[in-house]
Amino acid sequence: MNVVLTLPFPVSVNAMFADGKTRRHKSQRYCDWLLEAGYALNVQKPPQIKGPYHITYAFQEGQDRRERDAFNLEKGVTDLLVKHGVVQGDSNKYLRKGSVEWDHTVIGVRITITPIEEPA
């Protein structure tokens, strides 16, 4: 059974952190996205995926004229899914296959998670 979620368009990994005087910290833009996306996730009440899974990210295409790197957009989304317990982790133990794509019909990002059964 696939789990399909929709979240606001994510922040690029290049904009997730800012350098402070003594250490890096989450940027205000990333903190704002985490709050908005966390709320959107909670409203959808996703099940908890136990064990390994495959994931596909479909990002909104054409929201502006910027060239974007889709692989720079998935990190914050994946981290949010882990933080909220939707998936157990994003290490190779759990995330077995992932893909990214652009889609004109998506608003924000559509995430499709497919749990996979471990061999007996």
PDB file of C-alpha atoms in Angstrom, residues 4-10 33-34 36-44 46 57-60 76-78 80-81 84 86 106-111:
ATOM      1  CA  VAL A   4       0.943   9.626  -0.746  1.00  0.00           C
ATOM      2  CA  LEU A   5       1.547  12.977   0.952  1.00  0.00           C
ATOM      3  CA  THR A   6       1.650  16.569  -0.268  1.00  0.00           C
ATOM      4  CA  LEU A   7       3.788  19.259   1.359  1.00  0.00           C
ATOM      5  CA  PRO A   8       4.745  22.852   0.551  1.00  0.00           C
ATOM      6  CA  PHE A   9       7.614  23.323  -1.904  1.00  0.00           C
ATOM      7  CA  PRO A  10      10.784  22.644   0.112  1.00  0.00           C
ATOM      8  CA  TRP A  33       9.226  25.758   6.030  1.00  0.00           C
ATOM      9  CA  LEU A  34       9.606  23.153   8.802  1.00  0.00           C
ATOM     10  CA  GLU A  36       4.443  24.971   7.652  1.00  0.00           C
ATOM     11  CA  ALA A  37       5.343  21.521   6.298  1.00  0.00           C
ATOM     12  CA  GLY A  38       5.075  19.906   9.739  1.00  0.00           C
ATOM     13  CA  TYR A  39       1.563  21.274  10.116  1.00  0.00           C
ATOM     14  CA  ALA A  40       0.612  20.089   6.606  1.00  0.00           C
ATOM     15  CA  LEU A  41       2.003  16.650   7.420  1.00  0.00           C
ATOM     16  CA  ASN A  42       0.112  16.379  10.705  1.00  0.00           C
ATOM     17  CA  VAL A  43      -3.171  17.352   9.033  1.00  0.00           C
ATOM     18  CA  GLN A  44      -2.767  14.415   6.618  1.00  0.00           C
ATOM     19  CA  PRO A  46       0.156   9.654   7.717  1.00  0.00           C
ATOM     20  CA  TYR A  57       9.410  12.927  -4.795  1.00  0.00           C
ATOM     21  CA  ALA A  58       7.456  14.806  -7.471  1.00  0.00           C
ATOM     22  CA  PHE A  59       8.314  18.501  -7.262  1.00  0.00           C
ATOM     23  CA  GLN A  60       6.193  21.324  -8.633  1.00  0.00           C
ATOM     24  CA  GLY A  76      14.730  18.615   4.108  1.00  0.00           C
ATOM     25  CA  VAL A  77      11.614  16.636   3.171  1.00  0.00           C
ATOM     26  CA  THR A  78      13.217  13.328   4.102  1.00  0.00           C
ATOM     27  CA  LEU A  80      10.970  15.984   8.197  1.00  0.00           C
ATOM     28  CA  LEU A  81       9.488  12.535   7.506  1.00  0.00           C
ATOM     29  CA  HIS A  84       7.678  13.109  12.469  1.00  0.00           C
ATOM     30  CA  VAL A  86       6.496   8.701   9.141  1.00  0.00           C
ATOM     31  CA  VAL A 106       1.888  19.046  -8.455  1.00  0.00           C
ATOM     32  CA  ILE A 107       1.610  21.974  -6.049  1.00  0.00           C
ATOM     33  CA  GLY A 108       4.625  21.877  -3.710  1.00  0.00           C
ATOM     34  CA  VAL A 109       5.923  18.329  -3.473  1.00  0.00           C
ATOM     35  CA  ARG A 110       4.076  15.012  -3.684  1.00  0.00           C
ATOM     36  CA  ILE A 111       5.765  12.193  -1.780  1.00  0.00           C
TER      37      ILE A 111
END
